Tab-separated table of C-alpha atoms in Angstrom:
chain	number	residue	atom	x	y	z
A	1	MET	CA	0.000	0.000	0.000
A	2	ASN	CA	2.755	2.368	0.869
A	3	GLU	CA	4.382	1.679	-2.473
A	4	LEU	CA	1.151	2.446	-4.320
A	5	ARG	CA	0.744	5.686	-2.384
A	6	ARG	CA	4.275	6.719	-3.349
A	7	GLN	CA	3.628	5.975	-7.013
A	8	GLU	CA	0.309	7.830	-6.898
A	9	ALA	CA	2.013	10.823	-5.359
A	10	SER	CA	4.671	10.701	-8.092
A	11	VAL	CA	2.061	10.524	-10.820
A	12	ILE	CA	0.073	13.408	-9.305
A	13	GLU	CA	3.241	15.463	-9.068
A	14	ARG	CA	4.038	14.818	-12.702
A	15	LEU	CA	0.479	15.664	-13.738
A	16	ASN	CA	0.696	18.914	-11.844
A	17	ALA	CA	3.954	19.715	-13.618
A	18	LEU	CA	2.351	18.990	-17.015
A	19	VAL	CA	-0.634	21.178	-16.148
A	20	ALA	CA	1.786	23.955	-15.207
A	21	LEU	CA	3.576	23.514	-18.533
A	22	GLN	CA	0.232	23.588	-20.432
A	23	HIS	CA	-0.294	27.188	-19.443
A	24	ASP	CA	3.169	28.045	-20.816
A	25	LEU	CA	2.425	26.164	-24.049
A	26	LYS	CA	-0.866	27.999	-24.499
A	27	ARG	CA	0.893	31.314	-24.066
A	28	SER	CA	3.596	30.248	-26.634
A	29	LEU	CA	0.941	29.070	-29.109
A	30	ALA	CA	-0.895	32.357	-28.694
A	31	ARG	CA	2.290	34.265	-29.399
A	32	LEU	CA	2.898	32.048	-32.454
A	33	ASP	CA	-0.608	32.793	-33.721
A	34	VAL	CA	0.052	36.491	-33.361
A	35	SER	CA	3.416	36.144	-35.135
A	36	ARG	CA	1.830	34.076	-37.915
A	37	ALA	CA	-0.787	36.706	-38.529
A	38	SER	CA	1.856	39.414	-38.567
A	39	LEU	CA	4.092	37.420	-40.922
A	40	GLY	CA	1.159	36.672	-43.205
A	41	SER	CA	0.352	40.328	-43.606
A	42	GLN	CA	4.012	41.077	-44.158
A	43	ALA	CA	4.230	38.298	-46.783
A	44	VAL	CA	1.231	39.745	-48.594
A	45	SER	CA	2.784	43.196	-48.478
A	46	THR	CA	6.127	41.846	-49.652
A	47	ARG	CA	4.488	39.903	-52.497
A	48	SER	CA	2.602	42.948	-53.670
A	49	VAL	CA	5.729	45.075	-53.477
A	50	GLY	CA	7.688	42.401	-55.388
A	51	ASN	CA	5.046	42.126	-58.092
A	52	SER	CA	4.956	45.865	-58.571
A	53	MET	CA	8.758	46.067	-58.704
A	54	VAL	CA	9.096	43.135	-61.111
A	55	SER	CA	6.394	44.430	-63.406
A	56	HIS	CA	8.026	47.853	-63.381
A	57	ALA	CA	11.398	46.256	-64.135
A	58	ALA	CA	9.847	44.230	-66.974
A	59	ILE	CA	8.292	47.334	-68.474
A	60	THR	CA	11.595	49.166	-68.128
A	61	ALA	CA	13.494	46.250	-69.725
A	62	LYS	CA	11.050	46.213	-72.611
A	63	ARG	CA	11.488	49.913	-73.151
A	64	ILE	CA	15.266	49.538	-73.050
A	65	CYS	CA	15.101	46.677	-75.575
A	66	VAL	CA	13.047	48.817	-77.967
A	67	VAL	CA	15.479	51.694	-77.586
A	68	VAL	CA	18.486	49.399	-78.158
A	69	LYS	CA	16.915	47.974	-81.313
A	70	ARG	CA	16.187	51.482	-82.522
A	71	LEU	CA	19.792	52.492	-81.841
A	72	ASP	CA	21.079	49.393	-83.658
A	73	LEU	CA	18.920	50.235	-86.658
A	74	GLU	CA	20.105	53.828	-86.662
A	75	GLN	CA	23.692	52.684	-86.291
A	76	ALA	CA	23.307	50.284	-89.223
A	77	ARG	CA	21.800	53.051	-91.314
A	78	VAL	CA	24.636	55.375	-90.393
A	79	LYS	CA	27.178	52.714	-91.371
A	80	ASP	CA	25.385	52.106	-94.668
A	81	THR	CA	25.313	55.831	-95.323
A	82	LEU	CA	29.009	56.182	-94.521
A	83	HIS	CA	29.752	53.205	-96.811
A	84	VAL	CA	27.817	54.825	-99.654
A	85	VAL	CA	29.619	58.111	-99.033
A	86	GLU	CA	32.965	56.290	-99.184
A	87	GLN	CA	31.937	54.552	-102.415
A	88	VAL	CA	30.844	57.841	-103.964
A	89	ALA	CA	34.131	59.415	-102.892
A	90	GLU	CA	35.981	56.489	-104.500
A	91	LEU	CA	33.843	56.898	-107.617
A	92	LYS	CA	34.700	60.583	-107.831
A	93	THR	CA	38.392	59.768	-107.424
A	94	CYS	CA	38.167	57.206	-110.248
A	95	VAL	CA	36.290	59.545	-112.583
A	96	LEU	CA	38.750	62.383	-112.033
A	97	GLY	CA	41.668	59.941	-112.272
A	98	VAL	CA	40.447	58.509	-115.570
A	99	THR	CA	39.902	61.904	-117.167
A	100	GLY	CA	43.219	63.188	-115.862
A	101	SER	CA	45.180	60.132	-117.025
A	102	MET	CA	43.620	60.248	-120.482
A	103	GLY	CA	44.301	63.947	-120.815
A	104	ALA	CA	47.705	65.501	-121.213
A	105	ALA	CA	49.382	62.788	-119.139
A	106	GLN	CA	48.258	59.954	-121.469
A	107	ASP	CA	48.987	57.399	-118.777
A	108	TRP	CA	46.976	54.493	-120.167
A	109	GLU	CA	47.906	52.075	-117.379
A	110	ALA	CA	46.715	54.509	-114.708
A	111	ALA	CA	43.471	55.131	-116.605
A	112	ALA	CA	42.866	51.386	-116.889
A	113	ILE	CA	43.540	50.911	-113.165
A	114	TYR	CA	41.046	53.668	-112.289
A	115	LEU	CA	38.429	51.962	-114.484
A	116	SER	CA	39.152	48.659	-112.760
A	117	ARG	CA	38.630	50.302	-109.356
A	118	ALA	CA	35.384	51.876	-110.545
A	119	SER	CA	34.115	48.484	-111.754
A	120	ARG	CA	34.111	47.247	-108.150
A	121	ILE	CA	31.619	49.941	-107.103
A	122	PRO	CA	27.964	48.725	-107.213
A	123	SER	CA	26.002	49.935	-110.213
A	124	ASP	CA	23.170	51.253	-108.037
A	125	VAL	CA	25.668	53.620	-106.380
A	126	ILE	CA	27.075	54.764	-109.743
A	127	ASN	CA	23.595	55.341	-111.163
A	128	GLY	CA	22.207	56.816	-107.932
A	129	SER	CA	21.046	60.398	-107.610
A	130	PHE	CA	23.539	61.067	-104.816
A	131	ALA	CA	26.509	60.160	-107.051
A	132	GLU	CA	25.092	62.121	-109.983
A	133	GLU	CA	24.912	65.168	-107.728
A	134	ILE	CA	28.256	64.831	-105.945
A	135	VAL	CA	30.646	63.404	-108.562
A	136	PRO	CA	30.305	65.880	-111.480
A	137	THR	CA	32.534	68.936	-111.363
A	138	SER	CA	32.945	72.025	-113.474
A	139	GLU	CA	35.725	70.277	-115.452
A	140	VAL	CA	33.800	66.975	-115.741
A	141	PRO	CA	30.088	67.846	-115.700
A	142	ASP	CA	28.753	64.588	-117.183
A	143	PRO	CA	27.242	61.783	-115.057
A	144	PRO	CA	29.809	59.247	-113.805
A	145	ARG	CA	28.297	56.337	-115.733
A	146	MET	CA	28.670	58.178	-119.029
A	147	ILE	CA	32.259	59.185	-118.247
A	148	LEU	CA	33.280	55.629	-117.397
A	149	GLU	CA	31.604	54.076	-120.432
A	150	GLN	CA	33.118	56.618	-122.823
A	151	ALA	CA	36.548	56.120	-121.281
A	152	ALA	CA	36.285	52.331	-121.592
A	153	GLU	CA	35.298	52.563	-125.269
A	154	SER	CA	38.085	55.028	-126.050
A	155	LEU	CA	40.688	52.899	-124.297
A	156	GLN	CA	39.456	49.784	-126.087
A	157	VAL	CA	39.977	51.424	-129.478
A	158	LEU	CA	43.393	52.680	-128.403
A	159	PHE	CA	44.514	49.320	-126.993
A	160	LEU	CA	43.344	47.475	-130.114
A	161	ARG	CA	45.253	49.856	-132.371
A	162	GLU	CA	48.418	49.680	-130.310
A	163	PHE	CA	48.211	45.892	-129.919
A	164	GLN	CA	47.846	45.371	-133.655
A	165	LYS	CA	50.690	47.784	-134.306
A	166	ALA	CA	52.926	45.930	-131.849
A	167	ALA	CA	51.941	42.601	-133.410
A	168	ALA	CA	52.854	43.885	-136.862
A	169	GLU	CA	56.226	45.009	-135.501
A	170	SER	CA	56.673	41.760	-133.503
A	171	ASN	CA	57.267	43.864	-130.402
A	172	GLY	CA	56.748	41.326	-127.604
A	173	SER	CA	56.955	43.801	-124.705
A	174	LYS	CA	54.272	46.067	-126.158
A	175	ILE	CA	52.091	43.099	-127.028
A	176	THR	CA	52.237	41.924	-123.417
A	177	ARG	CA	51.692	45.465	-122.132
A	178	TYR	CA	48.440	46.064	-123.996
A	179	PHE	CA	47.259	42.480	-123.627
A	180	LYS	CA	47.282	42.909	-119.824
A	181	LEU	CA	45.230	46.124	-119.981
A	182	PHE	CA	42.066	44.746	-121.614
A	183	PRO	CA	40.713	43.042	-118.440
A	184	LEU	CA	41.215	46.241	-116.427
A	185	ILE	CA	38.732	48.111	-118.613
A	186	GLY	CA	36.212	45.257	-118.600
A	187	LYS	CA	37.021	44.067	-122.140
A	188	SER	CA	38.383	40.593	-121.438
A	189	ASP	CA	36.536	39.066	-124.389
A	190	VAL	CA	38.076	41.576	-126.769
A	191	GLY	CA	41.536	40.936	-125.357
A	192	LEU	CA	41.243	37.171	-125.695
A	193	GLU	CA	39.869	37.534	-129.221
A	194	VAL	CA	42.673	39.774	-130.477
A	195	TYR	CA	45.309	37.699	-128.695
A	196	GLY	CA	43.908	34.489	-130.177
A	197	HIS	CA	44.004	36.072	-133.640
A	198	TYR	CA	47.618	37.122	-133.069
A	199	VAL	CA	48.892	33.697	-131.972
A	200	CYS	CA	46.933	31.985	-134.750
A	201	GLN	CA	48.628	34.231	-137.286
A	202	GLY	CA	51.973	33.175	-135.833
A	203	VAL	CA	51.030	29.502	-136.062
A	204	ALA	CA	49.888	29.861	-139.670
A	205	SER	CA	52.995	31.813	-140.661
A	206	ARG	CA	55.329	29.266	-139.047
A	207	ALA	CA	53.477	26.338	-140.647
A	208	ARG	CA	53.654	27.938	-144.118
A	209	SER	CA	57.339	28.647	-143.610
A	210	ASN	CA	57.980	25.023	-142.711
A	211	LEU	CA	56.162	23.843	-145.824
A	212	ASP	CA	57.871	26.410	-148.059
A	213	SER	CA	61.252	25.154	-146.903
A	214	GLY	CA	60.606	22.013	-148.938
A	215	THR	CA	59.974	23.724	-152.261
A	216	GLY	CA	63.540	23.006	-153.331
A	217	GLY	CA	62.803	19.302	-153.562
A	218	SER	CA	63.680	18.256	-150.024
A	219	GLN	CA	60.115	17.048	-149.497
A	220	THR	CA	60.702	14.340	-152.102
A	221	THR	CA	64.163	13.309	-150.946
A	222	ASP	CA	63.383	13.483	-147.239
A	223	GLY	CA	61.034	10.622	-146.429
A	224	PHE	CA	59.944	12.283	-143.169
A	225	PHE	CA	59.604	15.878	-144.362
A	226	TYR	CA	55.846	16.127	-143.800
A	227	ALA	CA	55.997	14.226	-140.523
A	228	ASN	CA	58.589	16.745	-139.345
A	229	ALA	CA	56.443	19.642	-140.565
A	230	LEU	CA	53.474	18.294	-138.599
A	231	THR	CA	55.712	17.787	-135.555
A	232	LYS	CA	56.926	21.390	-135.749
A	233	LEU	CA	53.311	22.576	-135.928
A	234	PHE	CA	52.342	20.649	-132.790
A	235	GLU	CA	55.473	21.769	-130.960
A	236	HIS	CA	54.773	25.414	-131.800
A	237	VAL	CA	51.219	25.219	-130.481
A	238	ALA	CA	52.405	23.386	-127.360
A	239	GLN	CA	55.050	26.056	-126.687
A	240	ILE	CA	52.446	28.812	-126.930
A	241	VAL	CA	50.152	27.019	-124.491
A	242	GLU	CA	53.016	26.199	-122.128
A	243	HIS	CA	54.634	29.645	-122.042
A	244	HIS	CA	51.614	31.935	-122.392
A	245	GLY	CA	48.944	29.967	-120.524
A	246	GLY	CA	50.047	31.192	-117.102
A	247	LEU	CA	50.047	34.833	-118.235
A	248	VAL	CA	46.568	34.494	-119.722
A	249	GLU	CA	45.060	32.977	-116.577
A	250	LEU	CA	46.890	35.457	-114.326
A	251	HIS	CA	45.278	38.481	-115.967
A	252	TYR	CA	42.070	37.010	-117.401
A	253	GLY	CA	41.084	34.502	-114.717
A	254	ALA	CA	40.688	30.745	-114.514
A	255	GLY	CA	39.374	29.069	-117.655
A	256	SER	CA	40.605	31.777	-120.017
A	257	LYS	CA	43.525	29.606	-121.169
A	258	VAL	CA	41.085	26.997	-122.455
A	259	ARG	CA	39.382	29.610	-124.646
A	260	VAL	CA	42.726	30.501	-126.229
A	261	MET	CA	43.491	26.797	-126.681
A	262	GLU	CA	40.193	26.308	-128.499
A	263	ARG	CA	41.098	29.084	-130.913
A	264	LEU	CA	44.604	27.663	-131.360
A	265	GLN	CA	43.243	24.185	-131.986
A	266	LEU	CA	41.045	25.439	-134.809
A	267	GLU	CA	44.081	26.966	-136.481
A	268	ALA	CA	46.131	23.823	-135.816
A	269	ASP	CA	43.402	21.775	-137.508
A	270	VAL	CA	43.529	24.038	-140.559
A	271	GLN	CA	47.326	24.000	-140.862
A	272	GLY	CA	47.517	20.281	-140.084
A	273	GLY	CA	44.950	19.645	-142.794
A	274	ILE	CA	47.048	21.617	-145.274
A	275	ILE	CA	50.112	19.555	-144.387
A	276	ILE	CA	48.213	16.271	-144.750
A	277	ASP	CA	46.685	17.343	-148.079
A	278	THR	CA	50.069	18.428	-149.407
A	279	TRP	CA	51.607	15.162	-148.227
A	280	SER	CA	48.869	13.222	-149.994
A	281	ASP	CA	49.389	15.140	-153.238
A	282	GLU	CA	53.189	15.075	-153.216
A	283	ARG	CA	53.382	11.424	-152.255
A	284	MET	CA	50.590	10.517	-154.741
A	285	ILE	CA	48.766	8.588	-152.056
A	286	ASP	CA	45.568	8.143	-154.070
A	287	ARG	CA	47.480	6.725	-157.018
A	288	LYS	CA	49.415	4.338	-154.819
A	289	LEU	CA	46.232	3.171	-153.137
A	290	THR	CA	44.697	2.557	-156.557
A	291	ASP	CA	47.777	0.609	-157.665
A	292	ILE	CA	47.655	-1.501	-154.513
A	293	ARG	CA	43.949	-2.257	-154.962
A	294	SER	CA	44.402	-3.192	-158.652
A	295	TYR	CA	47.607	-5.173	-158.180
A	296	ALA	CA	47.005	-8.711	-159.530
A	297	PHE	CA	49.751	-10.481	-157.559
A	298	THR	CA	50.666	-12.422	-160.763
A	299	PHE	CA	53.581	-14.218	-159.191
A	300	LEU	CA	51.272	-15.671	-156.534
A	301	VAL	CA	48.693	-16.754	-159.092
A	302	GLN	CA	51.325	-18.431	-161.241
A	303	SER	CA	52.698	-20.288	-158.263
A	304	PHE	CA	49.353	-22.071	-157.856
A	305	LEU	CA	49.041	-23.017	-161.572
A	306	PRO	CA	50.552	-26.255	-163.042
A	307	ALA	CA	53.750	-25.855	-164.982
A	308	GLN	CA	53.187	-25.143	-168.696
A	309	PRO	CA	55.460	-26.698	-171.392
A	310	ALA	CA	57.620	-24.268	-173.257
A	311	ARG	CA	56.217	-23.190	-176.611
A	312	SER	CA	57.926	-21.797	-179.618
A	313	GLY	CA	57.776	-18.067	-179.716
A	314	THR	CA	57.154	-17.835	-175.964
A	315	PRO	CA	59.662	-15.484	-174.346
A	316	ARG	CA	61.995	-17.202	-172.013
A	317	THR	CA	61.942	-16.523	-168.355
A	318	GLY	CA	63.720	-13.328	-167.422
A	319	SER	CA	63.446	-11.889	-170.915
A	320	PRO	CA	63.287	-8.098	-171.327
A	321	ASN	CA	59.573	-8.201	-172.205
A	322	GLU	CA	58.716	-10.133	-169.037
A	323	ARG	CA	60.816	-7.845	-166.864
A	324	SER	CA	59.169	-4.775	-168.398
A	325	ALA	CA	55.656	-6.142	-167.780
A	326	SER	CA	56.550	-7.076	-164.212
A	327	LYS	CA	57.895	-3.588	-163.558
A	328	GLU	CA	54.780	-1.907	-164.945
A	329	GLU	CA	52.336	-3.960	-162.922
A	330	GLY	CA	54.458	-4.194	-159.757
A	331	VAL	CA	54.261	-2.041	-156.601
A	332	ASP	CA	57.367	-0.415	-155.138
A	333	THR	CA	57.296	-1.976	-151.661
A	334	LYS	CA	60.209	0.133	-150.502
A	335	ALA	CA	58.307	3.339	-151.284
A	336	ILE	CA	55.238	1.947	-149.530
A	337	ASP	CA	57.322	1.125	-146.473
A	338	THR	CA	58.677	4.693	-146.406
A	339	LEU	CA	55.147	6.087	-146.639
A	340	LEU	CA	53.947	3.863	-143.819
A	341	SER	CA	56.870	4.905	-141.642
A	342	GLU	CA	56.105	8.583	-142.263
A	343	LEU	CA	52.407	8.012	-141.554
A	344	THR	CA	53.266	6.166	-138.332
A	345	ALA	CA	55.437	9.080	-137.222
A	346	MET	CA	52.558	11.487	-137.901
A	347	ALA	CA	50.147	9.370	-135.863
A	348	ALA	CA	52.637	9.116	-132.987
A	349	ARG	CA	53.148	12.920	-132.882
A	350	TRP	CA	49.391	13.461	-133.014
A	351	SER	CA	48.827	11.059	-130.119
A	352	LEU	CA	51.480	12.809	-127.999
A	353	TYR	CA	50.024	16.218	-128.833
A	354	ARG	CA	46.523	15.064	-127.904
A	355	ARG	CA	47.689	13.908	-124.486
A	356	PHE	CA	49.404	17.222	-123.882
A	357	ILE	CA	46.293	19.239	-124.800
A	358	ALA	CA	44.058	17.017	-122.655
A	359	LEU	CA	46.399	17.478	-119.684
A	360	GLN	CA	46.465	21.266	-120.111
A	361	CYS	CA	42.663	21.390	-120.200
A	362	LYS	CA	42.471	19.556	-116.865
A	363	VAL	CA	44.936	21.846	-115.083
């Protein structure tokens, strides 16, 4: 019993302590409720302030973005305007340079260079109202487009005349000088045309000279005269392509060498055809072919026939009449062998030349 009383007293004491703590807990919970209410109102206020600040910042950022885009656009327009102004200034420099170089100075290279610089300016700038207002001066009142076109035409006529004069004089330095100027004035086609005509004239002249060297009879005594003439023709064309091709492509651009080669090949075909026709006539090829086709091969036919008894009045074997008939109907195999050797040499040179031309076209 005493033990139970002690336990009961302990339990009661603990309950009293818990009851005492309950009052403290209620006061703490009440304070927490008050703090929660205060924090809730503060959170609402903070959220509203944050929303207003963020929305204001978003509006401000949007306005800044619009302004930045507007500034970028204005900056781009300013740059474009400055670029046009620079191009017009360059155009004016070219126009004045062309007219000055073609005046008393007569500096054709400088005039061509100014035209080449002007060709890099866009046509809408050259034809624009701003250029037509700024470029003309009291000394050069015409629009820039007209000045440049007239200068190009005048220089083309001048370069053609001087090139042809240099070609007639065989002046290589002047030929090269004026040949390089045609692309600068935008007349590459004219330059390639006149240059092709010039080299073709050289090929034709050299081929005729090689053929004329045989008029003294060497073409009949020399069994390879026409093969050598054809070889010299191919070698001349190959030298032109080899030595001048780099210069042509340097000043006229890639692919221009092929255009010159096409023109050269046409002339080579003409001159080669003349050599082959002359060879055929001088060597009497048609007649020899006819003799070969009509040759009866009598000695072969007689070898298959039975032996005939000798008759009176029949010429004996090896008589002058038989030898004369054999000579008339026979074919000179030695001459045929010489012709075949010459023809083989021609075909070999043509094959080598073809490979060279094909290789140059691929480069």
